[in-house]
Amino acid sequence: MKNKKNTLKMTVYASLFAALTAAGAFISIPIGPVPIVLQNIFVLLAGLILGSRWGLASVGVYLLMGACGFPVFAGGTGGIGRLLGPTGGYLLGYIPCVFITGLISEKLSKKIPLILSNIIAMIPGTIIVYLAGVSWLKIVTNMEWTKVFALGVYPFIIGDILKIIAASFAAKIIGKK
Amino acid sequence: MGRLTLFSYKSSNSFLHNLDTRCKLIVLSFLSISILKADFTALIIITIIILGFLASEDIKLISLLKQIKYFILLLFFIFIARAVSTNGDSLFVLSWISFTKQGVIEGVRVCWKFFIIMVMGILFSCSTKPSYLKCAAQWFLRPIPFIPEKRISIMISLFLRFFPLILKQVNNVLDAQKTRCSELQKNPIKKIINVSLPVLKKIFQCADNLAISMEARCYSENRTEPEFIKSGQEKNVYIATIVLSSIMFAF
């Protein structure tokens, strides 16, 4: 990442991941009644593939675009109101999430097999997103903790486990190139 | 892309369109934050102002509500949560859940605030060209240390380039799969793999090509400085914003 050529390439890739994250909020894969939204899988992938620093840049640009009113958040919405709104905690939680995921995968990937290290790196990242999202939801809606967890965590856990597995394989395939 | 229409730029010659983008961004963030402190009197005032701007931008309220229907559903959940969880005088009881008077008032207030913030964001994106937005973002990031504002500005323009491209590629691949009878494939995991891998491959190839061609054209971060066009109304807008914000904090 020292020379100029790599900087340009990483800039392009970081923007690509920001755009993928934004597109992930739009594209839902219809399997069964509940469609899967791909927003957070790309945040995790950005951490794994780009590393902590460029992953952070990618998520930063994504959130900056959202804050400026570009429709990049789930359901085709945007604006600073969405960041301050009830689900804003999940979005702001992406910032520490991508950094930690990138950091752990950078440290671990040389010691243990790639897929395993990917999975280990993504679990704390996902937990951070939930922590940030749930505590913000709690502040905004003023609900009890049990209710907040029932609305903001439990429905998504199975989906997220599947996403982590899928992302670890996808990161391996993309990383090879 | 059809779903993007309302939030994208609409060309016109209105008051909002002619304002300096930086001014619009400052006012937007300032109002978004101060509205969190607002009470009903201030909310009514700002709603009237925003309805006026919506009319001047020629946006129909009904089509706007249709576009943000998922957001409204979310607001409805927040309203219910507030109405049930706040303690106070019981208003009416629905089977076993009791709605309190204070809770309903509180719920209406919170949802109203979020709705106004949302509509302000829509007004902003309708009246601002993405390229101006990029310039304004670069201008604001300049004084912050350790942030390479020019690189971020390049990333924003790349982002704007990639975003529609990805949506188009996904539609292409989905259509291609359909012509090859992908409907007959019952295994959902295979279905996902069949769509996602070609899309990712195509997009990453695109990014590779773009990086190579940018390099071949000696693309660097030394770009022409952006220029801003002022309409001359900025000072009045700032004064109006300060007055409005102080109303919100006072009432």
XYZ file of C-alpha atoms in Angstrom:
428
model
C 0.000 0.000 0.000
C 3.056 2.224 -0.051
C 3.405 3.031 -3.720
C 1.115 5.185 -5.808
C -0.238 2.430 -7.997
C -1.643 0.545 -5.047
C -3.161 3.673 -3.561
C -5.163 4.270 -6.717
C -6.257 0.665 -6.897
C -7.293 0.612 -3.243
C -9.165 3.895 -3.725
C -11.139 2.308 -6.538
C -11.817 -0.810 -4.516
C -12.848 1.105 -1.400
C -15.336 3.135 -3.461
C -16.536 -0.092 -5.035
C -17.240 -1.577 -1.624
C -19.033 1.598 -0.529
C -21.197 1.320 -3.650
C -21.735 -2.404 -3.041
C -22.863 -1.663 0.512
C -25.286 0.913 -0.828
C -26.529 -1.472 -3.512
C -26.830 -4.201 -0.878
C -29.480 -2.116 0.805
C -31.460 -2.231 -2.436
C -30.942 -5.776 -3.627
C -32.816 -8.371 -1.682
C -32.530 -12.004 -2.673
C -35.979 -13.550 -2.549
C -35.668 -16.868 -0.737
C -38.838 -17.757 1.101
C -41.016 -15.082 2.651
C -38.205 -13.031 4.216
C -35.777 -11.487 1.752
C -32.127 -11.224 2.736
C -30.732 -7.707 2.774
C -27.066 -7.684 1.919
C -25.983 -4.392 3.443
C -23.926 -5.686 6.358
C -22.339 -8.569 4.472
C -20.498 -6.018 2.325
C -19.365 -4.083 5.368
C -17.833 -7.284 6.752
C -16.342 -8.147 3.362
C -14.814 -4.673 3.127
C -13.078 -5.289 6.435
C -11.807 -8.697 5.343
C -10.627 -7.800 1.860
C -9.542 -4.165 2.132
C -8.181 -4.378 5.662
C -8.866 -2.091 8.572
C -7.751 1.255 7.121
C -9.255 1.085 3.640
C -12.309 -0.676 5.003
C -12.805 2.282 7.313
C -12.488 4.636 4.335
C -15.069 2.629 2.425
C -17.624 2.653 5.262
C -16.830 6.319 5.906
C -17.662 7.261 2.313
C -20.822 5.168 2.470
C -22.043 6.913 5.627
C -20.941 10.326 4.310
C -23.017 9.793 1.184
C -25.925 8.744 3.356
C -25.557 11.755 5.639
C -25.516 14.045 2.607
C -28.926 12.744 1.611
C -28.091 10.191 -1.066
C -30.519 7.249 -0.868
C -28.071 4.557 0.247
C -29.661 3.174 3.394
C -32.079 0.247 3.553
C -35.355 0.800 1.753
C -33.887 3.520 -0.458
C -33.680 6.254 2.150
C -30.945 8.637 3.138
C -30.223 11.829 4.971
C -28.754 12.830 8.266
C -32.151 12.079 9.770
C -31.621 8.416 9.149
C -28.317 8.497 11.032
C -30.010 10.237 13.968
C -33.181 8.174 13.553
C -34.174 4.987 15.365
C -32.020 2.599 13.318
C -29.033 4.944 13.155
C -27.113 2.959 15.756
C -26.705 0.017 13.405
C -25.316 2.311 10.709
C -22.858 4.073 13.015
C -21.901 0.675 14.413
C -20.491 -0.239 10.986
C -17.526 2.066 11.620
C -16.007 0.147 14.573
C -17.261 -3.093 13.025
C -15.252 -2.779 9.817
C -12.154 -1.589 11.654
C -12.132 -4.452 14.169
C -12.968 -7.056 11.535
C -10.137 -5.815 9.357
C -7.684 -5.652 12.245
C -8.385 -9.175 13.487
C -8.276 -10.705 10.034
C -4.966 -8.951 9.296
C -3.483 -10.351 12.495
C -4.893 -13.857 12.221
C -4.828 -14.640 8.506
C -1.171 -15.653 8.520
C -1.464 -18.018 11.476
C -4.575 -20.091 10.813
C -6.547 -21.171 7.711
C -8.186 -18.285 5.876
C -11.825 -19.283 6.229
C -11.454 -19.887 9.967
C -9.718 -16.567 10.544
C -12.394 -14.815 8.464
C -15.148 -16.253 10.625
C -13.328 -15.401 13.856
C -12.789 -11.842 12.615
C -16.412 -11.291 11.646
C -18.046 -12.430 14.892
C -16.846 -9.511 17.081
C -17.656 -7.117 14.228
C -21.234 -8.329 14.068
C -21.596 -8.163 17.845
C -20.403 -4.544 17.813
C -23.041 -3.619 15.217
C -25.726 -5.157 17.419
C -24.453 -3.439 20.562
C -24.429 -0.029 18.899
C -27.778 -0.606 17.195
C -29.565 -1.931 20.240
C -28.356 0.722 22.657
C -29.378 3.499 20.235
C -32.769 1.840 19.710
C -33.171 1.682 23.479
C -32.401 5.400 23.864
C -34.756 6.444 21.069
C -37.746 4.210 21.739
C -37.341 4.031 25.531
C -38.426 0.370 25.546
C -37.371 -2.272 28.048
C -34.233 -4.262 27.269
C -36.133 -7.504 26.660
C -38.385 -5.801 24.080
C -35.445 -4.088 22.400
C -33.665 -7.400 22.020
C -36.809 -9.080 20.686
C -37.138 -6.366 17.995
C -33.536 -5.579 17.226
C -31.498 -8.762 17.654
C -33.345 -12.080 17.707
C -35.003 -11.882 14.259
C -31.663 -11.326 12.540
C -29.365 -13.816 14.271
C -29.922 -16.776 11.938
C -29.588 -14.558 8.892
C -26.363 -13.141 10.224
C -24.838 -16.541 10.913
C -25.595 -17.489 7.305
C -24.152 -14.172 6.121
C -20.931 -14.730 8.079
C -20.479 -18.170 6.524
C -21.242 -16.854 3.042
C -18.930 -13.868 3.508
C -16.022 -16.035 4.636
C -16.238 -18.077 1.430
C -16.822 -15.020 -0.743
C -13.791 -13.295 0.806
C -11.668 -16.312 -0.060
C -12.876 -16.357 -3.675
C -12.452 -12.592 -4.154
C -9.154 -12.497 -2.293
C -7.597 -15.042 -4.661
C -7.778 -12.686 -7.619
C -33.625 2.248 -10.788
C -37.273 3.272 -10.774
C -37.255 3.389 -7.024
C -34.537 6.015 -7.029
C -36.499 8.630 -8.908
C -37.914 10.627 -6.023
C -34.630 10.973 -4.194
C -32.578 11.922 -7.199
C -31.941 15.376 -8.572
C -34.792 17.210 -10.280
C -33.773 20.048 -12.510
C -35.597 23.288 -11.854
C -34.915 26.937 -11.154
C -36.394 27.255 -7.685
C -35.123 29.057 -4.598
C -33.620 25.867 -3.138
C -31.877 24.949 -6.383
C -30.104 28.274 -6.590
C -28.814 28.272 -3.013
C -25.170 27.493 -2.343
C -24.795 23.755 -1.642
C -22.612 24.412 1.403
C -25.301 26.648 2.850
C -27.932 23.963 2.274
C -25.789 21.317 4.007
C -25.140 23.539 7.029
C -28.811 24.425 7.372
C -29.850 20.788 6.953
C -27.532 19.499 9.675
C -28.306 22.403 11.993
C -32.071 21.938 11.699
C -31.826 18.143 11.964
C -30.073 18.451 15.303
C -32.097 21.310 16.773
C -35.395 19.672 15.808
C -34.706 16.918 18.325
C -35.356 19.529 21.032
C -38.523 20.917 19.436
C -42.027 20.889 20.883
C -45.407 21.044 19.143
C -45.520 24.820 18.499
C -42.162 24.742 16.747
C -43.053 21.538 14.919
C -46.182 23.119 13.462
C -44.189 26.161 12.268
C -41.511 24.078 10.581
C -44.086 21.742 9.023
C -45.811 24.709 7.369
C -42.467 25.979 6.042
C -41.555 22.544 4.694
C -44.944 22.088 3.031
C -44.355 25.430 1.324
C -40.987 24.250 0.005
C -42.489 20.946 -1.156
C -45.090 22.905 -3.115
C -42.449 25.169 -4.627
C -40.388 22.119 -5.663
C -43.517 20.622 -7.238
C -43.419 17.399 -5.197
C -46.780 15.777 -4.555
C -47.272 14.816 -0.920
C -49.078 11.579 -1.834
C -46.297 10.271 -4.088
C -43.766 11.235 -1.428
C -45.641 9.213 1.199
C -45.814 6.250 -1.191
C -42.061 6.331 -1.721
C -41.215 6.323 1.970
C -43.869 3.823 3.045
C -41.346 1.512 4.753
C -40.091 4.425 6.778
C -43.659 5.241 7.799
C -44.146 1.631 8.902
C -41.048 1.981 11.070
C -42.424 5.220 12.541
C -45.659 3.397 13.323
C -43.740 0.779 15.349
C -41.943 3.510 17.268
C -45.267 5.205 17.969
C -46.722 1.958 19.361
C -43.597 1.312 21.437
C -43.699 4.824 22.892
C -47.435 4.743 23.535
C -47.223 1.445 25.397
C -44.018 1.898 27.338
C -44.515 5.428 28.744
C -46.164 5.554 32.138
C -49.168 7.852 32.745
C -52.954 8.049 32.687
C -54.526 5.169 30.830
C -56.287 6.323 27.652
C -57.788 3.070 26.366
C -57.043 -0.622 26.733
C -56.630 -2.921 23.756
C -56.999 -6.522 24.997
C -54.118 -6.495 27.512
C -52.030 -3.527 26.348
C -52.959 -0.136 27.732
C -52.195 3.048 25.811
C -51.362 5.998 28.046
C -52.209 9.601 27.222
C -48.651 10.807 27.823
C -47.342 7.922 25.744
C -49.512 8.760 22.737
C -48.512 12.445 22.862
C -44.850 11.489 23.203
C -45.138 9.002 20.339
C -46.720 11.555 18.017
C -44.004 14.070 18.836
C -41.103 11.677 18.208
C -42.559 10.345 14.952
C -43.326 13.848 13.708
C -39.706 14.888 14.308
C -38.294 11.917 12.403
C -40.716 12.505 9.560
C -39.683 16.151 9.208
C -35.982 15.247 9.243
C -36.687 12.720 6.502
C -38.587 15.210 4.321
C -35.832 17.800 4.731
C -33.331 15.230 3.446
C -35.524 14.542 0.431
C -35.841 18.267 -0.320
C -32.070 18.556 -0.185
C -31.350 15.662 -2.534
C -34.022 16.837 -4.983
C -32.440 20.245 -5.287
C -28.729 19.376 -5.306
C -26.695 17.924 -8.153
C -24.431 15.034 -7.050
C -21.388 16.842 -8.452
C -22.107 19.922 -6.330
C -22.576 17.662 -3.340
C -19.138 16.183 -3.974
C -17.561 19.640 -4.129
C -19.303 20.706 -0.932
C -18.158 17.561 0.900
C -14.594 18.249 -0.217
C -14.848 21.849 0.991
C -16.085 20.807 4.419
C -13.452 18.114 4.889
C -10.569 20.441 4.035
C -10.016 21.927 7.506
C -10.156 18.531 9.247
C -6.631 17.164 9.763
C -5.544 13.651 8.742
C -8.391 13.351 6.243
C -7.310 13.396 2.580
C -10.263 15.395 1.297
C -9.247 15.156 -2.351
C -9.066 11.383 -2.237
C -12.473 11.270 -0.560
C -13.841 13.496 -3.272
C -12.497 11.042 -5.877
C -14.035 8.179 -3.911
C -17.385 9.946 -3.919
C -17.341 10.375 -7.676
C -16.291 6.726 -8.109
C -19.104 5.758 -5.776
C -21.587 7.697 -7.876
C -20.213 5.903 -10.931
C -20.378 2.404 -9.440
C -23.741 2.599 -7.722
C -26.021 2.551 -10.800
C -23.582 0.161 -12.516
C -24.026 -2.472 -9.813
C -27.815 -2.257 -9.925
C -27.667 -2.607 -13.719
C -25.342 -5.615 -13.571
C -27.610 -7.363 -11.076
C -30.617 -6.830 -13.323
C -28.633 -8.115 -16.325
C -27.571 -11.272 -14.523
C -31.070 -11.878 -13.191
C -32.486 -11.549 -16.709
C -29.801 -13.836 -18.110
C -30.592 -16.435 -15.469
C -34.291 -16.179 -16.223
C -33.780 -16.920 -19.903
C -31.864 -19.999 -18.812
C -34.854 -21.257 -16.782
C -33.457 -20.380 -13.357
C -37.036 -20.552 -12.049
C -36.789 -24.349 -12.190
C -33.893 -24.357 -9.747
C -35.459 -25.185 -6.381
C -32.358 -25.127 -4.185
C -32.175 -21.588 -2.686
C -28.454 -21.792 -1.925
C -27.651 -22.692 -5.521
C -29.939 -19.868 -6.644
C -27.962 -17.355 -4.595
C -24.625 -18.687 -5.805
C -25.803 -18.620 -9.424
C -26.648 -14.927 -9.136
C -24.045 -13.559 -6.744
C -20.885 -15.045 -8.210
C -21.328 -13.722 -11.770
C -22.354 -10.321 -10.419
C -19.326 -10.067 -8.141
C -17.015 -11.277 -10.883
C -18.338 -8.738 -13.386
C -18.181 -5.874 -10.922
C -14.658 -6.613 -9.793
C -13.558 -6.881 -13.401
C -15.107 -3.466 -13.978
C -13.224 -2.041 -10.997
C -9.954 -3.563 -12.207
C -10.427 -2.098 -15.668
C -11.292 1.269 -14.204
C -8.183 1.303 -12.003
C -5.984 0.405 -14.962
C -7.519 3.011 -17.241
C -7.320 5.705 -14.562
C -3.682 4.898 -14.134
C -3.082 4.912 -17.880
C -4.516 8.432 -18.034
C -2.218 9.608 -15.214
C -5.089 10.212 -12.835
C -3.834 11.999 -9.745
C -5.284 13.786 -6.786
C -4.364 17.211 -8.121
C -7.743 18.180 -9.448
C -9.206 21.528 -10.360
C -10.585 23.267 -7.288
C -14.378 23.264 -7.187
C -16.248 26.505 -7.647
C -19.447 27.453 -5.906
C -22.276 29.549 -7.221
C -24.058 31.748 -4.724
C -27.572 33.022 -5.157
C -27.138 35.952 -2.751
C -29.861 34.706 -0.439
C -27.513 32.744 1.857
C -27.370 35.372 4.601
C -31.167 35.526 4.891
C -31.337 31.723 5.012
C -28.789 31.586 7.836
C -30.723 34.204 9.816
C -33.993 32.328 9.254
C -32.337 29.098 10.396
C -31.025 30.681 13.591
C -34.449 32.151 14.366
C -36.115 28.807 13.674
C -33.641 26.901 15.807
C -34.045 29.282 18.728
C -37.831 28.866 18.446
C -37.305 25.117 18.608
C -35.108 25.344 21.682
C -37.422 27.846 23.409
C -40.806 26.159 22.840
